[in-house]
Tab-separated table of C-alpha atoms and ligand atoms in Angstrom:
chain	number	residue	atom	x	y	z
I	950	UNK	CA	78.999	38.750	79.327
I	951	UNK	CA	77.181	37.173	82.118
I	952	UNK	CA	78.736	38.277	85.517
I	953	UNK	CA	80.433	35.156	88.151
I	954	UNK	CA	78.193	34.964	91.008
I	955	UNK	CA	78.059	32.711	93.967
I	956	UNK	CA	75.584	31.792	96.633
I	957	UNK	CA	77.134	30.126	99.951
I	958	UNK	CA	75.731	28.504	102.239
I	959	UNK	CA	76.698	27.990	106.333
I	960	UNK	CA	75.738	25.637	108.951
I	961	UNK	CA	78.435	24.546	110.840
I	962	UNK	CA	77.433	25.441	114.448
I	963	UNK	CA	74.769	28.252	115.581
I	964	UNK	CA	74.797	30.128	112.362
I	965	UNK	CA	72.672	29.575	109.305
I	966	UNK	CA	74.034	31.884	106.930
I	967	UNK	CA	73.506	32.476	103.417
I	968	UNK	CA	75.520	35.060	101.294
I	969	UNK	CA	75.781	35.998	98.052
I	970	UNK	CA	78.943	37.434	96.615
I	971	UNK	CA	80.279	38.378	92.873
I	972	UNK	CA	83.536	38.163	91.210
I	973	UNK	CA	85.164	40.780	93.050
I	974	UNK	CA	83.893	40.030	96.671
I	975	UNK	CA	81.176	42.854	96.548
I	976	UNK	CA	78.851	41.189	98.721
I	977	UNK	CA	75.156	41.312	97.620
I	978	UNK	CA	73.352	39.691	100.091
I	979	UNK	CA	74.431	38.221	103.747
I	980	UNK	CA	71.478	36.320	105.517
I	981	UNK	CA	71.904	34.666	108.725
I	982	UNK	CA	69.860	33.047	111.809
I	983	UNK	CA	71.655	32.224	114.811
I	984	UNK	CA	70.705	29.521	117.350
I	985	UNK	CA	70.840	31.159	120.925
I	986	UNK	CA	70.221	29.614	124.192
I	987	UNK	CA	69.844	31.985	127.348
I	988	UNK	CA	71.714	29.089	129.485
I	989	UNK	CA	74.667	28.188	126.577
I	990	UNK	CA	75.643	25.155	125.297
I	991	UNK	CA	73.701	23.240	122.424
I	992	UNK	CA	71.981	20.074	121.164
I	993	UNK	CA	72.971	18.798	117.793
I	994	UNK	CA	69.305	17.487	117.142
I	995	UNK	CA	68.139	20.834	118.069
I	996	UNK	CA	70.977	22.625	116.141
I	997	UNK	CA	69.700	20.549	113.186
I	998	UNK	CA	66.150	21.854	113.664
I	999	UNK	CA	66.865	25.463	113.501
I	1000	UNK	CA	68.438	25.311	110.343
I	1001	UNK	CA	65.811	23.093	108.899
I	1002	UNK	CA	63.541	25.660	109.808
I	1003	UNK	CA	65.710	29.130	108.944
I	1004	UNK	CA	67.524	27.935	105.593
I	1005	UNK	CA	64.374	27.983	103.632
I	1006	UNK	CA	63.035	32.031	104.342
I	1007	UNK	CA	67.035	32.859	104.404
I	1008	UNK	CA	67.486	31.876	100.860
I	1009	UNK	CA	64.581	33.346	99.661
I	1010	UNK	CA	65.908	36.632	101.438
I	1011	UNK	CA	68.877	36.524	100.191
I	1012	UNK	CA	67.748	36.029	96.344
I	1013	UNK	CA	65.936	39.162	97.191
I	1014	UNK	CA	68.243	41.321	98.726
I	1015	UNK	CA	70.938	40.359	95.869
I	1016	UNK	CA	67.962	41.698	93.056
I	1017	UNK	CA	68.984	38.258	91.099
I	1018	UNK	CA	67.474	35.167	89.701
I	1019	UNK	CA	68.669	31.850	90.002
I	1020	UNK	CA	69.186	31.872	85.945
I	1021	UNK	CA	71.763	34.405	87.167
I	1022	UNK	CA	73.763	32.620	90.133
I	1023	UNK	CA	77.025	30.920	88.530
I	1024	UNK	CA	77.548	27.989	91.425
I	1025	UNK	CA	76.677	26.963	95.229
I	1026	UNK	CA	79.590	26.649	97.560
I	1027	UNK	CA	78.365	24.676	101.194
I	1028	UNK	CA	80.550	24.650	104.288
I	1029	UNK	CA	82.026	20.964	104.546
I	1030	UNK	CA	83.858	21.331	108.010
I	1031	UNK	CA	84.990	21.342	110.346
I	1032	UNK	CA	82.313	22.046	112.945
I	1033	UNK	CA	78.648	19.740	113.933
I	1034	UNK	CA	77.842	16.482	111.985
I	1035	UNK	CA	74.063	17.228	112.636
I	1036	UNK	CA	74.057	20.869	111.764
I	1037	UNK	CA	76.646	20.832	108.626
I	1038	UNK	CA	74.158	18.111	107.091
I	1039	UNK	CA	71.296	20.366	106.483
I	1040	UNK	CA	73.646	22.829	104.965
I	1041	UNK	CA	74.778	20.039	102.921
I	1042	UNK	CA	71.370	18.834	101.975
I	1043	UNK	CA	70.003	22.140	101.129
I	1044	UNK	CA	73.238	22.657	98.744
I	1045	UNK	CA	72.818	18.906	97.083
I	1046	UNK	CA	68.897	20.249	96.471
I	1047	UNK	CA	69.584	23.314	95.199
I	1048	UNK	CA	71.957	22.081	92.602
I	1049	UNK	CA	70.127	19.344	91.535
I	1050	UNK	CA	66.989	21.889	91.410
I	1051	UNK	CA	68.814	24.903	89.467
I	1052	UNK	CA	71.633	22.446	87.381
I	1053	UNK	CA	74.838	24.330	89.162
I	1054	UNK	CA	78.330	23.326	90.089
I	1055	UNK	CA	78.462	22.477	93.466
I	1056	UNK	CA	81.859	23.626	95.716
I	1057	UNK	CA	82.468	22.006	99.107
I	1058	UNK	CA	84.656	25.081	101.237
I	1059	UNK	CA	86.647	24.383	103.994
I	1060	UNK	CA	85.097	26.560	106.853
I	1061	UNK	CA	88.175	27.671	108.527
I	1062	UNK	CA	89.464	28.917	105.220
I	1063	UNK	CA	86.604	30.754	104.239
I	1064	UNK	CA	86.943	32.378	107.987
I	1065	UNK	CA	90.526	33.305	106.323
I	1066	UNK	CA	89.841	33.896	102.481
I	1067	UNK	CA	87.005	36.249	103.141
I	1068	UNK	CA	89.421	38.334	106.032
I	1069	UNK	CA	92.129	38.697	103.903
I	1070	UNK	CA	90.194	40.442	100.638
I	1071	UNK	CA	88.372	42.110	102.770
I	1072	UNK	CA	91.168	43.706	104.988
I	1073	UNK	CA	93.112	43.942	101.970
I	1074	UNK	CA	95.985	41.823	103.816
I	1075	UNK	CA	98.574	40.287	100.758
I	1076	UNK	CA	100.436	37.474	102.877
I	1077	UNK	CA	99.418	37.703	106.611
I	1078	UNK	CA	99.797	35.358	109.495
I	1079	UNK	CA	96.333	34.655	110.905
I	1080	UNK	CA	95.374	34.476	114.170
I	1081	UNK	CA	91.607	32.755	113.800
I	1082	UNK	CA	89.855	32.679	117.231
I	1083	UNK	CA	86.435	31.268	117.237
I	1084	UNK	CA	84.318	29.660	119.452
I	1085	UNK	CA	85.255	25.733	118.456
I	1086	UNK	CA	88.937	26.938	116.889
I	1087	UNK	CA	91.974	28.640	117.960
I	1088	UNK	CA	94.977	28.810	115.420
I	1089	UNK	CA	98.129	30.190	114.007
I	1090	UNK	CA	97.792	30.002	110.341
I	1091	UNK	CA	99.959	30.685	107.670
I	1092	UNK	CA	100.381	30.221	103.452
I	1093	UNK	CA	103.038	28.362	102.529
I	1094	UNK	CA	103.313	26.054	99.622
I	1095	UNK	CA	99.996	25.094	98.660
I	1096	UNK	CA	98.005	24.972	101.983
I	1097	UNK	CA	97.513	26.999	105.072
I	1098	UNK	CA	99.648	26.268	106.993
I	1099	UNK	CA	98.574	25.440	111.145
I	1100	UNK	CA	102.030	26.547	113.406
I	1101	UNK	CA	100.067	26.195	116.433
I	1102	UNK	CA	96.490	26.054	117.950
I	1103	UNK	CA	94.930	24.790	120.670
I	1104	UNK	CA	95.121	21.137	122.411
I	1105	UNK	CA	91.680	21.364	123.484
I	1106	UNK	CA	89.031	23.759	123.397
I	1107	UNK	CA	88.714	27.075	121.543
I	1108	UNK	CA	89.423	30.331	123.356
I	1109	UNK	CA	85.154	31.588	122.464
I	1110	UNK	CA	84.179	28.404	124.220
I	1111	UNK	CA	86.371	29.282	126.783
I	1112	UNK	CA	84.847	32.554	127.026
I	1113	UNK	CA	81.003	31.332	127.087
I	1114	UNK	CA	81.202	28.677	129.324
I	1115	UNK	CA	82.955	30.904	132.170
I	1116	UNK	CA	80.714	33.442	131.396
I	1117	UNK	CA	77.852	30.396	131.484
I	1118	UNK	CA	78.828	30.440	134.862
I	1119	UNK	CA	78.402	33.870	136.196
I	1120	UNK	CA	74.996	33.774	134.271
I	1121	UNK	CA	75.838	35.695	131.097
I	1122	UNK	CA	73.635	33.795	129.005
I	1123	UNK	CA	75.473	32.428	125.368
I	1124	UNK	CA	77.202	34.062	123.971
I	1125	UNK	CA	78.998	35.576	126.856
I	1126	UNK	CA	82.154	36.943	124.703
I	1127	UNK	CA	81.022	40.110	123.580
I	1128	UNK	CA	79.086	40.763	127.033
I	1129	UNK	CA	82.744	39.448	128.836
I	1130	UNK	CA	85.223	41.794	126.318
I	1131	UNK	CA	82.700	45.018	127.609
I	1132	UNK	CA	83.445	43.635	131.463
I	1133	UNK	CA	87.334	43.482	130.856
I	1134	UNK	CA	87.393	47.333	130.745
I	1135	UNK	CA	86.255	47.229	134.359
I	1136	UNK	CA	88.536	45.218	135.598
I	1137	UNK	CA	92.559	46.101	136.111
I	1138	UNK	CA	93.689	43.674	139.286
I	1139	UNK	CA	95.556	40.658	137.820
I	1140	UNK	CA	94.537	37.328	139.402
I	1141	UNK	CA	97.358	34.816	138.977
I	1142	UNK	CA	95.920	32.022	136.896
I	1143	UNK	CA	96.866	28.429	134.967
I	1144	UNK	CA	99.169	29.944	131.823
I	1145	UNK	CA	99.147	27.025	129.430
I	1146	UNK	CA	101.973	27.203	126.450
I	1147	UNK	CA	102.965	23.891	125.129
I	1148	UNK	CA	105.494	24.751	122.262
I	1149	UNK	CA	103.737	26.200	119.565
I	1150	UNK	CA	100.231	25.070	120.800
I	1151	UNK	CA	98.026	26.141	124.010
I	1152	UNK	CA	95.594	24.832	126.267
I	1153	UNK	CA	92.729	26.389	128.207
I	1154	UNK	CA	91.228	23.679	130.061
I	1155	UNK	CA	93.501	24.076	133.010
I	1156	UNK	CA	92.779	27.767	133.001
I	1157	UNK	CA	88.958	27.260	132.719
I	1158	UNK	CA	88.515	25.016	135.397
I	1159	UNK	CA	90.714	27.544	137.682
I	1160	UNK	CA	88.871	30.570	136.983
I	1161	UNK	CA	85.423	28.821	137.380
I	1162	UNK	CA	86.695	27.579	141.323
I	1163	UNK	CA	87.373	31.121	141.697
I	1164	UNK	CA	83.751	32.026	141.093
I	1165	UNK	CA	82.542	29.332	143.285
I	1166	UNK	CA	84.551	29.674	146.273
I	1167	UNK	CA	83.806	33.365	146.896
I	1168	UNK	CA	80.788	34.361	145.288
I	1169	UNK	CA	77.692	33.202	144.549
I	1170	UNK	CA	76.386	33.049	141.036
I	1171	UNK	CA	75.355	36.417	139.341
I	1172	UNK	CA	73.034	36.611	136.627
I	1173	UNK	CA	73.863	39.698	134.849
I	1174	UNK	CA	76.503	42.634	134.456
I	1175	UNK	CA	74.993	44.461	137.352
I	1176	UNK	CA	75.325	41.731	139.701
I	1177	UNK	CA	78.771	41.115	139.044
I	1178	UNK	CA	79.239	44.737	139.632
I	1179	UNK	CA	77.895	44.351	143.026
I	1180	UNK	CA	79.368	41.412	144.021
I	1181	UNK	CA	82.720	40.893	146.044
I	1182	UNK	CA	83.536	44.490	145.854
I	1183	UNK	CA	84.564	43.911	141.796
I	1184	UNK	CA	86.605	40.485	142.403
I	1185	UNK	CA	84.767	38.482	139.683
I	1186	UNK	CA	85.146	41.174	136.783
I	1187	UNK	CA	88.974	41.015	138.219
I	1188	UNK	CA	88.779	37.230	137.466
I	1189	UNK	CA	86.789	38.226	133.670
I	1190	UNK	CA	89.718	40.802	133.524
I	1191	UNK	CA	92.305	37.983	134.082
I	1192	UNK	CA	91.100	34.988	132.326
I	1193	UNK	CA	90.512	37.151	129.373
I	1194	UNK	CA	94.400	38.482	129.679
I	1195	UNK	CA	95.532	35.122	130.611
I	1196	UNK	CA	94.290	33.697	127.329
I	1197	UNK	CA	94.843	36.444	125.060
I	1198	UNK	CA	98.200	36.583	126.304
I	1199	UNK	CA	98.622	32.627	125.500
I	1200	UNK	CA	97.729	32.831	122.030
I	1201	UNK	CA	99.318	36.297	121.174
I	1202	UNK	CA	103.063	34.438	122.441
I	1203	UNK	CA	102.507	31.878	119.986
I	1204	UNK	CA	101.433	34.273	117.596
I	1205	UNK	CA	104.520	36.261	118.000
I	1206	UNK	CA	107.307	33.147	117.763
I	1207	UNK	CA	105.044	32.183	114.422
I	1208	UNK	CA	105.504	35.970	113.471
I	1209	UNK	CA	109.555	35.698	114.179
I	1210	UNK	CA	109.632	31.820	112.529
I	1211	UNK	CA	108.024	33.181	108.822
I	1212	UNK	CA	109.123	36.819	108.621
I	1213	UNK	CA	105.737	37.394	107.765
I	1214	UNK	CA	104.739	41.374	107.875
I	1215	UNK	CA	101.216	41.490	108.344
I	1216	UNK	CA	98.916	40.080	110.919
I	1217	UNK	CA	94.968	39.419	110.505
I	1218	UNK	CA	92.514	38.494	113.557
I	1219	UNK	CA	89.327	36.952	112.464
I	1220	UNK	CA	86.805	34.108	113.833
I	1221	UNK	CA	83.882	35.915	116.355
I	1222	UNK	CA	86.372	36.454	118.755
I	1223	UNK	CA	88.413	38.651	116.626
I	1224	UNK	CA	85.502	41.004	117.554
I	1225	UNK	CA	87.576	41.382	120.903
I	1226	UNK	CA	88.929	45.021	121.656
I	1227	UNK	CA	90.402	43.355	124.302
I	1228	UNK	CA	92.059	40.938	122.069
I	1229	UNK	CA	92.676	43.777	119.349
I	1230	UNK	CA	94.242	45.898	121.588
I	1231	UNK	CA	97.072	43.108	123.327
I	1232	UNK	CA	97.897	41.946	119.658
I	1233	UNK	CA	97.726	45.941	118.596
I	1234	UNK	CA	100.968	46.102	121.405
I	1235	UNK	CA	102.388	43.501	120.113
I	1236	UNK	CA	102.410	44.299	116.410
I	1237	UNK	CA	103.283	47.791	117.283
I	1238	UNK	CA	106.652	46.144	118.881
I	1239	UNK	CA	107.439	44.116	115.986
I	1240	UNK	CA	106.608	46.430	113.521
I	1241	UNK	CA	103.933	44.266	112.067
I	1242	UNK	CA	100.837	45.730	110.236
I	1243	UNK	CA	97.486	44.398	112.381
I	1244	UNK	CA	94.662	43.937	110.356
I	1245	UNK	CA	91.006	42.859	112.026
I	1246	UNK	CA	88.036	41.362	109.710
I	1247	UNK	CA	84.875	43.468	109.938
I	1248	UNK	CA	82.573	41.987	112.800
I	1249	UNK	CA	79.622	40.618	110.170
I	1250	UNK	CA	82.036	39.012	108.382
I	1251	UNK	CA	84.253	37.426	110.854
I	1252	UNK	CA	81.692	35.809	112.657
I	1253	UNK	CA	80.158	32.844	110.747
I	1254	UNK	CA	78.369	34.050	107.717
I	1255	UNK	CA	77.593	32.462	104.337
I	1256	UNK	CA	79.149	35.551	102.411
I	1257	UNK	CA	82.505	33.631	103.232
I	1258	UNK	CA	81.734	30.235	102.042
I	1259	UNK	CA	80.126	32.184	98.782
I	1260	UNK	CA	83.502	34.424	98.264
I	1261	UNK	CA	85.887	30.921	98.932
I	1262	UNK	CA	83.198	28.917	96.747
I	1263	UNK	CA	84.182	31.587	94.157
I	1264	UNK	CA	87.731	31.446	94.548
I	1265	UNK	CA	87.454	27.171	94.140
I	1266	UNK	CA	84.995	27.321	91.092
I	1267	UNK	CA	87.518	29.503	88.945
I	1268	UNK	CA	90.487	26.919	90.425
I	1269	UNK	CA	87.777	24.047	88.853
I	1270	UNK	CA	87.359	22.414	92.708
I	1271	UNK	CA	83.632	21.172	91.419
I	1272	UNK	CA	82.399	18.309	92.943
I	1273	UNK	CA	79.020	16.003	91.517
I	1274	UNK	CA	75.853	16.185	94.138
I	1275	UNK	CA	76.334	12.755	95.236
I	1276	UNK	CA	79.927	13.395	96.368
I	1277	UNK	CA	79.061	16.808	98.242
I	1278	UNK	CA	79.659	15.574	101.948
I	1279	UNK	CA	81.223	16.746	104.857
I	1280	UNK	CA	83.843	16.119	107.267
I	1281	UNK	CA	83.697	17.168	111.301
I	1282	UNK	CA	87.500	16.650	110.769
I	1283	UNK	CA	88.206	19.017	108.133
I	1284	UNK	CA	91.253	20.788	109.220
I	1285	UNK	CA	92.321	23.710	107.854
I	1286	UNK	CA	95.663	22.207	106.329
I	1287	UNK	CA	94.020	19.658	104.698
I	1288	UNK	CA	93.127	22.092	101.667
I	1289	UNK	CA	94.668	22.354	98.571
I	1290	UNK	CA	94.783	25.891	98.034
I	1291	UNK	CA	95.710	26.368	94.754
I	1292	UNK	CA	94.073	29.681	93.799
I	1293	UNK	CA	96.837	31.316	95.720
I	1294	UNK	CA	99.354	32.257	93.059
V	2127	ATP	P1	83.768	28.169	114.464
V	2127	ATP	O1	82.893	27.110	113.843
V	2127	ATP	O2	84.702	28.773	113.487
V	2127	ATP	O3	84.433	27.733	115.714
V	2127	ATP	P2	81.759	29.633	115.906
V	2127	ATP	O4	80.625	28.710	115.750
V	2127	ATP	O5	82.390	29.688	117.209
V	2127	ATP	O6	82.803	29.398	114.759
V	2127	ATP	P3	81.893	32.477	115.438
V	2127	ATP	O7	80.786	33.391	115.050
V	2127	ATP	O8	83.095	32.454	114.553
V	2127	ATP	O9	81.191	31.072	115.556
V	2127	ATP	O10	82.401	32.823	116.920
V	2127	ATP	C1	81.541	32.883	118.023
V	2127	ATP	C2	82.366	33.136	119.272
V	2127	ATP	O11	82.860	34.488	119.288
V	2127	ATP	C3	81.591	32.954	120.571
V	2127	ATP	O12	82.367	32.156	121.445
V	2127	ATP	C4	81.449	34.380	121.118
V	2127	ATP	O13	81.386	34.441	122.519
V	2127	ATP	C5	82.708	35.027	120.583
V	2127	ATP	N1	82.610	36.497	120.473
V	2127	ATP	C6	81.776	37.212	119.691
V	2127	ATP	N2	81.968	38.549	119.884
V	2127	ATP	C7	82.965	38.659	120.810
V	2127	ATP	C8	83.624	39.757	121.436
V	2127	ATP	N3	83.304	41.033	121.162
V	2127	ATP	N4	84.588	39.481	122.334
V	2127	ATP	C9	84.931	38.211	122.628
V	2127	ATP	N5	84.339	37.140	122.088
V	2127	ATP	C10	83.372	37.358	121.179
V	2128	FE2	FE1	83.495	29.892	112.333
């Protein structure tokens, strides 16, 4: 009997990712390009451009790496959204192509719950909350009849943007997260800043614009590690220290109240940022107090990949969630409670 095998396909923001993965989320091949900027920040045309250019030689890799044919891939699963109009349409496009080229189902995944699906069988994680911290999202997720739940997130940007555009500013280059989590360590001298909880949801815009006057009123710019080292005798990687505890500490509390609100047992980090130690070791605390089992998604597969659009894409073809080429769009909107989820049984 021919073995269930799926190709996926990513391009929501940076990343253009292509995985393959079969039936039981052995994953056979994980390609990826990212876009990177040394200033940060992006341009949807030029987002577009990079995939257009990456998503042919990443396919053919990944065909490659996998050791299969095309005669031997069961469907194509393509990220729908949420994320960039002008960088989720190549994805898209490339999908539409492919199926038309090769005859195969077609399965639009939700990206957020690929971030989710692909953390959970991987971690090994039966009914977790999930705390999924990207650059563009920040949420509280839960399963609960039929759809991921959302019991909080945040009101404006996500905590990895938060994270690259201070860091934009003491000339970290993009992205400044895992280059910021490696300064934390240094620090230790709390700087009171902006704490932002409203109810079950947070905001870091306050906070962001705070910590970035601190910069400018009593430094000047830096443009790498050692510089901040040297400057004001350690006072910006106290701010890097702060910010970083500041928002951690934001989404952690609404973490917990969602943890005391479900009874839920088991708690899974994933998104890039779940990549934190910083972040891993505040929620470790918590979990530890709670008695809650914490459970982080490997780093290559919690940052955008295709391997988790393939392993959801799997998950939706054997719950029949086939769409025809012409209806295989996607949605900047596409929140994550929007799915039907009914593979969950
Ligand atoms: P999404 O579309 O889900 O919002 P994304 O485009 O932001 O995803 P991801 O790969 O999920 O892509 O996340 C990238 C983010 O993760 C960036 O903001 C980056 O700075 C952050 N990040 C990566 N590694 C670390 C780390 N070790 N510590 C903190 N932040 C990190
Ligand atoms: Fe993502």
């Amino acid at each position: 009997m021919q073995k269930t095998v799926c190709i996926g396909i990513e391009s929501t923001a940076h990343t253009a990712g292509v995985g393959i993965v079969d039936s039981e989320c052995n994953v056979l091949a994980n390609e990826k390009h990212s876009h990177s900027t040394n200033k940060g920040g992006l341009i949807p045309t030029e987002l577009a451009k990079h995939h257009a250019q990456h998503f042919p030689g990443l396919i053919k890799n990944a065909l490659e790496k996998s050791g299969l044919s095309w005669g031997e891939i069961s469907c194509i699963a393509y990220s729908a959204g949420p994320g960039i109009g002008t960088a989720m349409s190549v994805g898209a496009s490339a999908a539409r192509m492919l199926a038309l080229l090769h005859d195969k189902p077609l399965v639009p995944v939700n990206h957020s719950v690929a971030h989710i699906e692909i953390a959970k069988k991987k971690c090994g994680a039966q009914n977790p909350l999930v705390l999924y911290v990207s650059g563009g999202n920040t949420q509280v997720i839960g399963y609960e009849a039929g759809r991921y739940r959302v019991y909080g997130e945040t009101l404006d940007i996500g905590v990895g943007n938060l994270l690259d555009s201070f860091g934009r500013e003491l000339g970290l280059g993009f992205p400044a997260g895992p280059k910021l989590d490696e300064i934390y360590f240094q620090g230790g001298k709390y700087i009171p800043l902006p704490y932002t909880v409203k109810g079950m949801d947070v905001g870091f815009s306050g906070l962001q614009t705070a910590a970035k006057r601190k910069i400018r009123k009593g430094h000047s710019q830096t443009s790498d590690i050692a510089d901040i080292n040297g400057v004001g005798e350690g006072e910006n990687i106290d701010l890097a220290y702060s910010l970083m505890h500041t928002a951690f500490a934001m989404v952690l509390e609404i973490t917990e109240r969602a943890l005391a609100h479900t009874e839920k047992k088991e708690l899974l980090l994933t998104g890039g940022v779940a990549a934190s130690k910083a972040l891993q070791e505040m929620a470790g605390k918590m979990c530890g107090a709670r008695s809650v089992k914490l459970f982080v998604c490997p780093k290559e597969l919690s940052q955008d990949n295709g391997a988790m659009i393939a392993w959801t894409g799997m998950l939706m073809f054997r719950a029949g969630h086939m769409v025809r080429p012409k209806d295989a769009l996607t949605n900047q909107n596409f929140r994550t409670d929007m799915e039907e989820v009914d593979w969950i049984h």
